[in-house]
Short mmCIF file of C-alpha atoms and ligand atoms in Angstrom, two decimals:
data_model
loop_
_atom_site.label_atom_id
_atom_site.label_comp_id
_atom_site.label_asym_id
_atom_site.label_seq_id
_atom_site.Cartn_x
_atom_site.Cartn_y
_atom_site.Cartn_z
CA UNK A 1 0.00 0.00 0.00
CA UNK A 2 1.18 3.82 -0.64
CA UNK A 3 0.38 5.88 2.55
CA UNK A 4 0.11 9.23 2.66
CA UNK A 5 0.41 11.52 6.07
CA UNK A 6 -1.03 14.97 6.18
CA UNK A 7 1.32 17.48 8.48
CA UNK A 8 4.57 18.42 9.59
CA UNK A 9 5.12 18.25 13.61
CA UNK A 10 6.65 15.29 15.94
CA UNK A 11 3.07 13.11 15.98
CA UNK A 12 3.66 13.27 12.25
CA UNK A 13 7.25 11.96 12.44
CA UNK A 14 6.44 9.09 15.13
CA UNK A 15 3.24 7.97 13.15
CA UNK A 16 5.57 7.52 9.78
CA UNK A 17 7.98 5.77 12.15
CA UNK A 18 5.35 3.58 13.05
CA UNK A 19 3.79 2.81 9.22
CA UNK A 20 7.26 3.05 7.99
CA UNK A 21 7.01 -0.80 10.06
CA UNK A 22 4.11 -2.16 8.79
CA UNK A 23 4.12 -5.40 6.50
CA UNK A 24 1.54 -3.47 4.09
CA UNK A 25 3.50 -0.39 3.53
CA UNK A 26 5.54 0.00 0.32
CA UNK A 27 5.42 3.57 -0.28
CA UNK A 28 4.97 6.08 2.72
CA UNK A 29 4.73 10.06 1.60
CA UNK A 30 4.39 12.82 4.61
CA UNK A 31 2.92 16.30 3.09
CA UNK A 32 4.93 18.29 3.85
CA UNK A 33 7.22 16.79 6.63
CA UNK A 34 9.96 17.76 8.55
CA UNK A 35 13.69 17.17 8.35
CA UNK A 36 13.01 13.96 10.46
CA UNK A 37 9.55 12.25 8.24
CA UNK A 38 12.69 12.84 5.58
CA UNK A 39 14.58 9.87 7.18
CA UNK A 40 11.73 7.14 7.06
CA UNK A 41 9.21 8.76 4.09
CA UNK A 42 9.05 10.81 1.08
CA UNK A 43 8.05 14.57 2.26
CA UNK A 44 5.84 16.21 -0.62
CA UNK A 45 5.67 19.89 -0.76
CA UNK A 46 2.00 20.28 -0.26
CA UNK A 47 -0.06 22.61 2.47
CA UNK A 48 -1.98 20.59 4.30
CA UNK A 49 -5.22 23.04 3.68
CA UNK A 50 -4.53 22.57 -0.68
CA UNK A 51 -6.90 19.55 -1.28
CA UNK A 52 -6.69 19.88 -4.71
CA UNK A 53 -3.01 19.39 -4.78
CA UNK A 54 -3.36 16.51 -2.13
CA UNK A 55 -6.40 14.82 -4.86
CA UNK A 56 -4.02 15.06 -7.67
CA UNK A 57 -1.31 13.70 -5.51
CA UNK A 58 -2.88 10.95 -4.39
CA UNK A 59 -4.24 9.63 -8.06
CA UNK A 60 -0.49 10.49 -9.44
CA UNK A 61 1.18 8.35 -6.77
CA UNK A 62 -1.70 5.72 -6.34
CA UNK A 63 -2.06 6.45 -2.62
CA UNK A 64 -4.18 3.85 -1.26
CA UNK A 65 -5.14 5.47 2.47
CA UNK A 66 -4.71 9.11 3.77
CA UNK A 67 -3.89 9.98 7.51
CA UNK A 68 -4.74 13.72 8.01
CA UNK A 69 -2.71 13.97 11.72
CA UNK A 70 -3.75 17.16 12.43
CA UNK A 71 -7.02 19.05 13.31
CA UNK A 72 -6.86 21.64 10.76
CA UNK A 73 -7.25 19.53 7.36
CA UNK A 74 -10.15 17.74 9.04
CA UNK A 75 -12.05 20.34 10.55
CA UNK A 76 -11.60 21.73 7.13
CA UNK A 77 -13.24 18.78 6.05
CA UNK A 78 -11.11 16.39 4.04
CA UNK A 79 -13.02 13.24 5.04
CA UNK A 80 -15.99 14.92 3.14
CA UNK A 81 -13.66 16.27 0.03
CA UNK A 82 -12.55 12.66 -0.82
CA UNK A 83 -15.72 10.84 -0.44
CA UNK A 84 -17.39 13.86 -2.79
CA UNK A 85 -14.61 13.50 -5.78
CA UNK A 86 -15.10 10.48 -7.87
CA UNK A 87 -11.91 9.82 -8.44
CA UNK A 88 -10.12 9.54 -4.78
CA UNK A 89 -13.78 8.14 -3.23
CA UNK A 90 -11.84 4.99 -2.68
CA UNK A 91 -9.07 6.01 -0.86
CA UNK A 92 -9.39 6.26 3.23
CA UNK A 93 -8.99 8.43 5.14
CA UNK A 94 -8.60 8.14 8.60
CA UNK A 95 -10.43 10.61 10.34
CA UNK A 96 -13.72 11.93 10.76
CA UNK A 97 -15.93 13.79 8.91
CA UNK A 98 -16.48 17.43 8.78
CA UNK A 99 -19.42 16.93 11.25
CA UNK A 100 -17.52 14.32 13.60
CA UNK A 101 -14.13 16.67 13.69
CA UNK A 102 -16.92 19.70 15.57
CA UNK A 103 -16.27 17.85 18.29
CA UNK A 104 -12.88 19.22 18.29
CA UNK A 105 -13.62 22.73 15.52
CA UNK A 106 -16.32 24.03 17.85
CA UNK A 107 -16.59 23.89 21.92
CA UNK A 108 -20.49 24.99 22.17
CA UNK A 109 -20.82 21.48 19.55
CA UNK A 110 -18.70 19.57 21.83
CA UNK A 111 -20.76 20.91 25.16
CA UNK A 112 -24.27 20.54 23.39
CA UNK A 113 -23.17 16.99 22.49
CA UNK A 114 -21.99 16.24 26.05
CA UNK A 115 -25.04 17.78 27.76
CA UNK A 116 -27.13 15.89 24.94
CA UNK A 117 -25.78 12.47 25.78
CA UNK A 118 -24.96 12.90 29.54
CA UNK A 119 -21.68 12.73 29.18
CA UNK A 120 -19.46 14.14 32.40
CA UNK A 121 -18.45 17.67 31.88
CA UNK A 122 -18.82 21.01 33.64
CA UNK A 123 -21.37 23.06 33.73
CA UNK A 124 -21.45 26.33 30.75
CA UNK A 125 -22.77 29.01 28.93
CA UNK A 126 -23.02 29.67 25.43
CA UNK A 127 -22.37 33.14 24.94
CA UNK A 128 -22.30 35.63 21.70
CA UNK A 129 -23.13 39.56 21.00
CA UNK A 130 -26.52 38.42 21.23
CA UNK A 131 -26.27 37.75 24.79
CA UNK A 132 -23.55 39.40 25.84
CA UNK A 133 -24.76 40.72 28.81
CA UNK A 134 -26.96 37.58 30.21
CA UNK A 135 -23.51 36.43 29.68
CA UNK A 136 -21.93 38.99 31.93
CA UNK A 137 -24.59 38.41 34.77
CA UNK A 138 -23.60 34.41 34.82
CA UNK A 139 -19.47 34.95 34.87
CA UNK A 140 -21.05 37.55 38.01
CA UNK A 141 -22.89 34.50 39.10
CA UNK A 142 -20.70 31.67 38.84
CA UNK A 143 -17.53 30.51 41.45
CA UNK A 144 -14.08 31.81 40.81
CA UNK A 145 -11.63 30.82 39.30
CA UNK A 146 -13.81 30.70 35.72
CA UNK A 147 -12.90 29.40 32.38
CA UNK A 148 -13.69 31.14 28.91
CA UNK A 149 -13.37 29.08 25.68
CA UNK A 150 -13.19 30.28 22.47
CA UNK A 151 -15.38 28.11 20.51
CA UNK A 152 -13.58 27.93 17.50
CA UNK A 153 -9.89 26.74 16.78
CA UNK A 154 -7.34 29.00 18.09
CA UNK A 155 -4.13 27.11 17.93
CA UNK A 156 -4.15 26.27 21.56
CA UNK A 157 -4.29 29.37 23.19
CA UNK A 158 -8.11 30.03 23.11
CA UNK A 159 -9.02 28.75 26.92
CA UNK A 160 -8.21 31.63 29.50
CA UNK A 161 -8.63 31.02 33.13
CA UNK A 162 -9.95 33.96 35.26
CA UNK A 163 -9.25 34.70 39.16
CA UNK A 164 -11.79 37.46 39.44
CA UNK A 165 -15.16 38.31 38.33
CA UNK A 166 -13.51 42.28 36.77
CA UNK A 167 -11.17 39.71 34.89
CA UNK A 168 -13.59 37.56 33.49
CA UNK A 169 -16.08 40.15 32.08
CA UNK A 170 -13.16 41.78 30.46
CA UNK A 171 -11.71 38.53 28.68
CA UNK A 172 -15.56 37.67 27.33
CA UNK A 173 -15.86 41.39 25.97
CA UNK A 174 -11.89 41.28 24.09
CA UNK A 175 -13.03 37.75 23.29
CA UNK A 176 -16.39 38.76 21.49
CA UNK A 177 -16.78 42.27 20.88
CA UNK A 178 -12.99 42.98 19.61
CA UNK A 179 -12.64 39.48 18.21
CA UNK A 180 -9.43 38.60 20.33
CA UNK A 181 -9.26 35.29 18.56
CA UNK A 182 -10.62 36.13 15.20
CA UNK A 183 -14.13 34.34 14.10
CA UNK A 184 -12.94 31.59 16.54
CA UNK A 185 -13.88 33.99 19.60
CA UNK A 186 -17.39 35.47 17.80
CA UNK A 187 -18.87 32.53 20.19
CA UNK A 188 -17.38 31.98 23.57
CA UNK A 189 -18.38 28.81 25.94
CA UNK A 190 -18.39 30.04 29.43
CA UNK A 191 -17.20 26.83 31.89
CA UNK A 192 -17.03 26.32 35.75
CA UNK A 193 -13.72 25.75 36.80
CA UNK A 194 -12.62 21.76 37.70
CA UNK A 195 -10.30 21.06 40.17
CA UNK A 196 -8.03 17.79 39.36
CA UNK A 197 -5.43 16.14 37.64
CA UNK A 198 -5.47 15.78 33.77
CA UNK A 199 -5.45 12.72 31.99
CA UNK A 200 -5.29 12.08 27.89
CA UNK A 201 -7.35 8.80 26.87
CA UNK A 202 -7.59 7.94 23.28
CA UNK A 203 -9.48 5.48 21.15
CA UNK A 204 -9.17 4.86 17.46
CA UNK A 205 -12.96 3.72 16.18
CA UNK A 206 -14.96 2.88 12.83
CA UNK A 207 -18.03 4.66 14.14
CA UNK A 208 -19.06 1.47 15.73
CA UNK A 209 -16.80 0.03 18.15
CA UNK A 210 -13.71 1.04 19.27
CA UNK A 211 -10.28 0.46 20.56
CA UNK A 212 -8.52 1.95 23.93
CA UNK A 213 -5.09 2.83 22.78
CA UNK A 214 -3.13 3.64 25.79
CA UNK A 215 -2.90 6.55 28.58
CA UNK A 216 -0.96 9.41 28.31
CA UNK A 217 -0.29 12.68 30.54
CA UNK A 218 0.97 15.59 28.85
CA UNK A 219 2.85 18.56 30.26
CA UNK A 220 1.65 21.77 29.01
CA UNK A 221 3.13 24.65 30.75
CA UNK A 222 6.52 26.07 29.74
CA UNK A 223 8.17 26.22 33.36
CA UNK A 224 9.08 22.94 35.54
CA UNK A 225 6.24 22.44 38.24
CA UNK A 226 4.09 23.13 35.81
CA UNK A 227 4.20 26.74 35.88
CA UNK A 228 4.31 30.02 33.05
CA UNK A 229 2.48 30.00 29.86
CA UNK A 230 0.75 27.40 28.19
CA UNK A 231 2.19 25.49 25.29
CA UNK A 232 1.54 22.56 22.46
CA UNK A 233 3.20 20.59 25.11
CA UNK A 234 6.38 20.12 27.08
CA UNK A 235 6.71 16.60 27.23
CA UNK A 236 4.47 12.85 27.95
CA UNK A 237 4.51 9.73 29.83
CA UNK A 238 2.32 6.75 29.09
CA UNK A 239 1.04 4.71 30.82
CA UNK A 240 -0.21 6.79 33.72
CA UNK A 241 0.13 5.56 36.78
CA UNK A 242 -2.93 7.05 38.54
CA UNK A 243 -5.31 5.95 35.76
CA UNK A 244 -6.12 2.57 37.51
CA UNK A 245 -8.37 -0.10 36.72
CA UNK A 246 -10.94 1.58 38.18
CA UNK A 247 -11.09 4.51 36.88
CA UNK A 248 -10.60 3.41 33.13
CA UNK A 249 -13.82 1.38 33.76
CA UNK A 250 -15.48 4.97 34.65
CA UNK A 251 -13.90 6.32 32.15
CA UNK A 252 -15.12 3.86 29.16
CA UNK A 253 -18.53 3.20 30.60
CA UNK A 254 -19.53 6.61 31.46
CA UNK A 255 -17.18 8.81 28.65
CA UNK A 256 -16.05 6.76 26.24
CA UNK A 257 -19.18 4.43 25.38
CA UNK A 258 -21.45 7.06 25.47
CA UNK A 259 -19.65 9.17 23.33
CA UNK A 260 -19.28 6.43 20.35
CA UNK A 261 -22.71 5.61 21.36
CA UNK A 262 -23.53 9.28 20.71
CA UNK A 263 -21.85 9.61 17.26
CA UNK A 264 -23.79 6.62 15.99
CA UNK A 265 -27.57 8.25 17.51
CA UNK A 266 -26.88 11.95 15.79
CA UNK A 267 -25.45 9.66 12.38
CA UNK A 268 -22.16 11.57 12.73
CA UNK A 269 -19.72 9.64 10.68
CA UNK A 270 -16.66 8.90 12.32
CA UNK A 271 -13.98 6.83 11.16
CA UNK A 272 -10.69 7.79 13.17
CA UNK A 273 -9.03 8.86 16.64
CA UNK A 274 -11.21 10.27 19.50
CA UNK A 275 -8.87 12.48 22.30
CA UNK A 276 -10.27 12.41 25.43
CA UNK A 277 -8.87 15.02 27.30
CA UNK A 278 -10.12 14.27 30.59
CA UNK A 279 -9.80 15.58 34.20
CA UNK A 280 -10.14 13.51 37.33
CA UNK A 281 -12.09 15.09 40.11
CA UNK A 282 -12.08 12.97 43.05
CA UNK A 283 -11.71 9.93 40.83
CA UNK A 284 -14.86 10.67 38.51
CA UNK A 285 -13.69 11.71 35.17
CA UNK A 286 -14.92 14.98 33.41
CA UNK A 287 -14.67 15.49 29.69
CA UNK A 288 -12.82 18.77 28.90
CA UNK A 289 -11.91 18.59 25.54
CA UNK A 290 -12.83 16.21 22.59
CA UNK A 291 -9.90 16.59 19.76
CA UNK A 292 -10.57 14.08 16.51
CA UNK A 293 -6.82 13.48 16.08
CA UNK A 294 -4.51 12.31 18.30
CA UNK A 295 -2.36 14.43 20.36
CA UNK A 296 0.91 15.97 20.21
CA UNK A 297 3.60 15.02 22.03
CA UNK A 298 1.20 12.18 23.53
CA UNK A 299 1.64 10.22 20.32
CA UNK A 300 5.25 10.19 20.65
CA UNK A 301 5.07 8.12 24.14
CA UNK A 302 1.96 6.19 22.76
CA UNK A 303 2.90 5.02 19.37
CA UNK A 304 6.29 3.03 20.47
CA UNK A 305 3.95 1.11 23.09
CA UNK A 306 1.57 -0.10 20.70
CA UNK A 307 2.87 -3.45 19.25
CA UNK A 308 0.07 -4.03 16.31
CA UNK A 309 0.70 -3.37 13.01
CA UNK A 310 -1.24 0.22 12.80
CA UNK A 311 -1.99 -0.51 8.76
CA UNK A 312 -3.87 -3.42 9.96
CA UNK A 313 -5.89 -1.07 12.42
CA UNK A 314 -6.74 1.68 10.08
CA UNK A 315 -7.75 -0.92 7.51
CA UNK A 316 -10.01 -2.38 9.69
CA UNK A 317 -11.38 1.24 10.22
CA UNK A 318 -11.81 1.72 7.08
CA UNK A 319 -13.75 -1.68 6.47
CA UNK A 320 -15.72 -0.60 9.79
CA UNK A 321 -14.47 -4.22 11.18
CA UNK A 322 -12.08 -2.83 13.96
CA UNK A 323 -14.36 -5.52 16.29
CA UNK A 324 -12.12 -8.00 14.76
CA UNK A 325 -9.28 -6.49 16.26
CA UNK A 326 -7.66 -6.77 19.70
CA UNK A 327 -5.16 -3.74 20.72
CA UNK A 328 -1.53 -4.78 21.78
CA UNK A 329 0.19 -2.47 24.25
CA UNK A 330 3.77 -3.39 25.62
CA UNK A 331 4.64 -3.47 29.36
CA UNK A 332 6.97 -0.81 28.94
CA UNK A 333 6.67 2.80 30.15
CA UNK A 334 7.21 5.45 27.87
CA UNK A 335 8.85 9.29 28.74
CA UNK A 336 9.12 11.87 25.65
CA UNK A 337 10.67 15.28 26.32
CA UNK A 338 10.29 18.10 24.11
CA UNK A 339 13.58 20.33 23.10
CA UNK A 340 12.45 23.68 22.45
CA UNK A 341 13.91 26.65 21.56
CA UNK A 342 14.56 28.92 24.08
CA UNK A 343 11.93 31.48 24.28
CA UNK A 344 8.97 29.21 23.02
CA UNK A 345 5.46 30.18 23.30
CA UNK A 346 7.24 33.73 22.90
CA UNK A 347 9.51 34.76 20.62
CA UNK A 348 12.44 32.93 19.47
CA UNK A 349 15.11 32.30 17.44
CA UNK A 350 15.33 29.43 14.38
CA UNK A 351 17.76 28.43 11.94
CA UNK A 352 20.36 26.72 14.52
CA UNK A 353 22.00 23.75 13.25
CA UNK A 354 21.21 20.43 15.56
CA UNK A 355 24.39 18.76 16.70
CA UNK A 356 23.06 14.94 16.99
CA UNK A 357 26.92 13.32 17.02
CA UNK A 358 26.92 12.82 20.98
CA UNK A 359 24.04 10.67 20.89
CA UNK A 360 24.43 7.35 21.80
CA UNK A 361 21.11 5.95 23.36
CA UNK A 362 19.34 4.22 22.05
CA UNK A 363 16.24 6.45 22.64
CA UNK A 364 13.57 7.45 19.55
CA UNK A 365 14.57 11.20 18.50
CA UNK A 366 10.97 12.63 16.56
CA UNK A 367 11.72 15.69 14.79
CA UNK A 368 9.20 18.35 14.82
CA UNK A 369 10.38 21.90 13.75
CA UNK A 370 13.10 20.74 11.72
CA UNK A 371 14.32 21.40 8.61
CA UNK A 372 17.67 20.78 6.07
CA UNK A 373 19.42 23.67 5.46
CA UNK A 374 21.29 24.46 2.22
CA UNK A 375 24.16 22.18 2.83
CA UNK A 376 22.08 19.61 3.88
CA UNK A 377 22.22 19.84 8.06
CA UNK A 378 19.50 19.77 10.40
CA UNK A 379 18.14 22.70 11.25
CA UNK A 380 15.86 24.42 14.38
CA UNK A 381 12.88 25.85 12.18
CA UNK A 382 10.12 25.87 15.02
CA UNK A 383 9.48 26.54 18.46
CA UNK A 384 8.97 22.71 19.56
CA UNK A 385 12.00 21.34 17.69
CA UNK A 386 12.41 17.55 18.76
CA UNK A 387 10.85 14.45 21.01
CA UNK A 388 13.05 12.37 22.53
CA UNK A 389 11.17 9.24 23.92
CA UNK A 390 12.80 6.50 26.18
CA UNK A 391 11.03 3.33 27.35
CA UNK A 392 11.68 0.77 30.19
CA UNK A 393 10.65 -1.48 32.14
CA UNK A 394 9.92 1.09 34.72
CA UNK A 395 8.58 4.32 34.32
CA UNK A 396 11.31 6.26 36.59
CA UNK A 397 14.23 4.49 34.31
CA UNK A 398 12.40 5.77 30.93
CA UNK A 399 12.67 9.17 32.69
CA UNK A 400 16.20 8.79 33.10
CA UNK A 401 17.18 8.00 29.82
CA UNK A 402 14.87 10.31 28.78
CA UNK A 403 17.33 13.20 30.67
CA UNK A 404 20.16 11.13 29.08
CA UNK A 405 19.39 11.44 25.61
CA UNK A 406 18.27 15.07 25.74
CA UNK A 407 21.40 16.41 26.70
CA UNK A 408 23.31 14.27 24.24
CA UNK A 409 21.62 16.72 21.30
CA UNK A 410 22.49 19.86 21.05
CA UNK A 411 21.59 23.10 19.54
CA UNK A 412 21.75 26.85 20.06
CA UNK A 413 19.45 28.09 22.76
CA UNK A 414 17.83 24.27 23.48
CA UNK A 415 15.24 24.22 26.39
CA UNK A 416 13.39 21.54 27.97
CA UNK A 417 11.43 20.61 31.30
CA UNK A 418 13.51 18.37 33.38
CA UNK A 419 10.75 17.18 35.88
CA UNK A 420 8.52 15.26 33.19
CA UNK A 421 6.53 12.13 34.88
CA UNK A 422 8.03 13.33 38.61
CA UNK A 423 4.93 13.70 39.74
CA UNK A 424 3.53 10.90 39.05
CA UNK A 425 6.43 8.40 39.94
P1 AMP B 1 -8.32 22.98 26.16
O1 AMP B 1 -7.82 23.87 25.06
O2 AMP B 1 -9.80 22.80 26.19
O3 AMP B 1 -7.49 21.75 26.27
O4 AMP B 1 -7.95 23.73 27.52
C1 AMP B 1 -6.63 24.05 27.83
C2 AMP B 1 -6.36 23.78 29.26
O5 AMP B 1 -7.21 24.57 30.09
C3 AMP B 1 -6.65 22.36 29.68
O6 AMP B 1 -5.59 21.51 29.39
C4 AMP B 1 -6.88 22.52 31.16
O7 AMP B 1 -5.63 22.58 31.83
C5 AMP B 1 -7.53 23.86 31.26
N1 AMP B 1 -9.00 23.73 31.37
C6 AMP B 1 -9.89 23.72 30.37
N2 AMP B 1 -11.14 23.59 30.83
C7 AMP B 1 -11.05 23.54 32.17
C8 AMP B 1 -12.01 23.41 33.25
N3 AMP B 1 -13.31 23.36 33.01
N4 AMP B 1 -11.52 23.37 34.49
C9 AMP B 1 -10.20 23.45 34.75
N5 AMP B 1 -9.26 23.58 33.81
C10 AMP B 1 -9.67 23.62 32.53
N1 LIG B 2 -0.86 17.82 23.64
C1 LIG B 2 -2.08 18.48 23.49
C2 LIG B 2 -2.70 18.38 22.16
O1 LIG B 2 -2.24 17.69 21.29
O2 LIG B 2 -3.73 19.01 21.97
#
């Protein structure tokens, strides 16, 4: 089979790592890749957002399945643009439709669809110009702190927490009335604050039934203890060592199920990942965020735990026969620290070569804002530049040769969180 992967960041590289393994793979093409998909694909110089060059792509180099890894191509709707052209119909892709990827493109969708199905979540308001003001009355109203959503896609930063009332009332008005976030902010979702620990729980699923894949915890701050501003992510473990037995049955009978079960009763087609991003109050899980793709760096620690063949998993989703299939994890913990450049969320500086001859482990190095430069060396182009994931036996070893590896690569200005999984060993 010829596989082609939509995007360009380190969940790109480690899912072409994975495919790269599968028995059905012969050719593997990563649109438009990084310095890193380079090593174990073909990178195409295509957007991710031109589906017309990504159609005649994929009849040119008889592409017979398509993973868009990121949100933006399918909230844009490429599920929908393949099964509407005649000639690509065939070809699947793994993700959900236009409809199904709401879950992630709007937060009032995701809320309605929660409050809809009773699945656990906090309580909200919908708020727009409209109602600005009823709006203003319930922040007034409601417990402190407060959280304000965005409801459309606003590359991660569209959630603001709020410590006092003043502060809230101001956010919703930047948010709505001078369009803080663009379009994405024209509708906010107004949420009570939850008060746990976060938890990232992923299926894959052909609409019908699905599979578990396994846990992850993602760092998201900049600063160690999980302090300073918020970011793509800092860094993963998986499993996680709080999400017991127990509370994965809570989480599958009273999220998970009822989510898929959901999908199926509104006839939202949905052939792909589900993200879970969950919170554990007093060991009852909350839904805070549905994303339709997997996450980023969570698929770094996940993939490399997963022992099927994934070809043979998105066929099966594709052929909407994934009951025939029975997940594989390994025993082994993973630990995947990010190397950013210094400065990241701010402003930084790119274009440092990456010195990679120190390294010696034998941990898995994803690229993410890589690139070559003119003489052909590896290049910081991004503000999340690599994943380095370690596994063993035991979670507090995979740290370790997690800190190992990270400082045997080296670039100008290199930053990274040195207490990833400490809290939870
Ligand atoms: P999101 O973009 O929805 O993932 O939100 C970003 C971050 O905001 C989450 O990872 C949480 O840390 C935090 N957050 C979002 N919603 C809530 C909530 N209702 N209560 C507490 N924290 C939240
Ligand atoms: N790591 C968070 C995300 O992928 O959204």
């Amino acid at each position: 089979m010829n596989i082609l992967i939509l995007g360009s960041g380190g969940r790109e590289h480690a899912f072409a790592w994975k495919i790269a393994q599968s028995k059905h793979c012969d050719k593997l093409y990563v649109a438009p890749g990084n310095a890193g998909t380079a090593k174990v694909a073909t990178n195409v110089d295509i957007k991710v957002s031109d589906f017309n060059a990504i159609e005649n792509f994929c009849i040119q180099h008889g592409i017979d399945m398509v993973l868009p890894a990121g949100e933006e191509t399918l909230v844009k709707g490429i599920y929908d643009y393949f099964l509407q052209h005649e000639n690509i119909k065939h070809i699947p892709v793994i993700g959900p439709s236009q409809h199904g990827a709401q879950m992630e493109g709007s937060k009032a969708f995701a809320k309605s669809f929660m409050l809809r199905h009773s699945i656990p979540t906090a309580a909200y308001k919908e708020v727009t110009l409209q109602n600005i003001e009823e709006g203003k009355r319930y922040l007034m109203d409601s417990p402190l702190p407060i959280v304000l959503k965005a409801d459309g896609l606003a590359a991660g930063k569209g959630v603001v927490i709020c410590e006092t009332h003043q502060e809230a009332q101001e956010e919703l008005s930047q948010m709505i009335e001078s369009a803080k976030f663009g379009d994405a902010s024209s509708k906010v979702v107004i949420e009570q604050f939850l008060k746990g620990i976060e938890l990232s729980v992923f299926v894959l699923t052909d609409g019908k039934d699905y599979l578990l894949l396994p846990t992850a915890k993602d760092y998201k701050r900049i600063g160690e203890g999980d302090t300073g501003l918020n970011t793509g992510g800092m860094g993963a473990i998986s499993p996680v060592p709080f999400a017991t037995h127990e509370l994965m049955l809570k989480v599958e009978e009273k999220v998970i199920k009822p989510t898929i079960a959901g999908l199926q009763k509104d006839k939202i087609i949905y052939k792909g990942f589900i993200y879970f991003g969950l919170i554990n109050v007093n060991n009852e899980p909350f839904v805070i965020e549905y994303n339709c793709r997997m996450g980023d760096p969570e698929t770094e620690a996940v993939l490399p735990r997963i022992e099927n063949d994934l070809v043979d998993l998105f066929q099966a989703v594709a052929d909407e026969k994934l009951n025939t299939q029975v997940l594989k994890e390994s025993t082994e913990a993973a630990c995947t620290v990010v190397l950013a450049s210094g400065g990241y969320p701010s402003e930084f500086e790119k274009g440092f070569e990456i010195n990679f001859e120190n390294e010696k482990s034998d941990a898995l190095i994803f690229h993410a804002g890589t690139q070559f430069n003119q003489h052909q060396k590896v290049i910081t182009a991004g503000g999340r530049v690599l994943m380095v994931t370690a596994l063993d036996n035991n979670l507090k070893n995979a740290l370790k040769k997690a800190m190992t590896a990270t400082s045997e690569i080296d670039f100008k200005n290199k930053y990274f969180r040195k207490d990833i999984g400490l809290d939870v060993c």
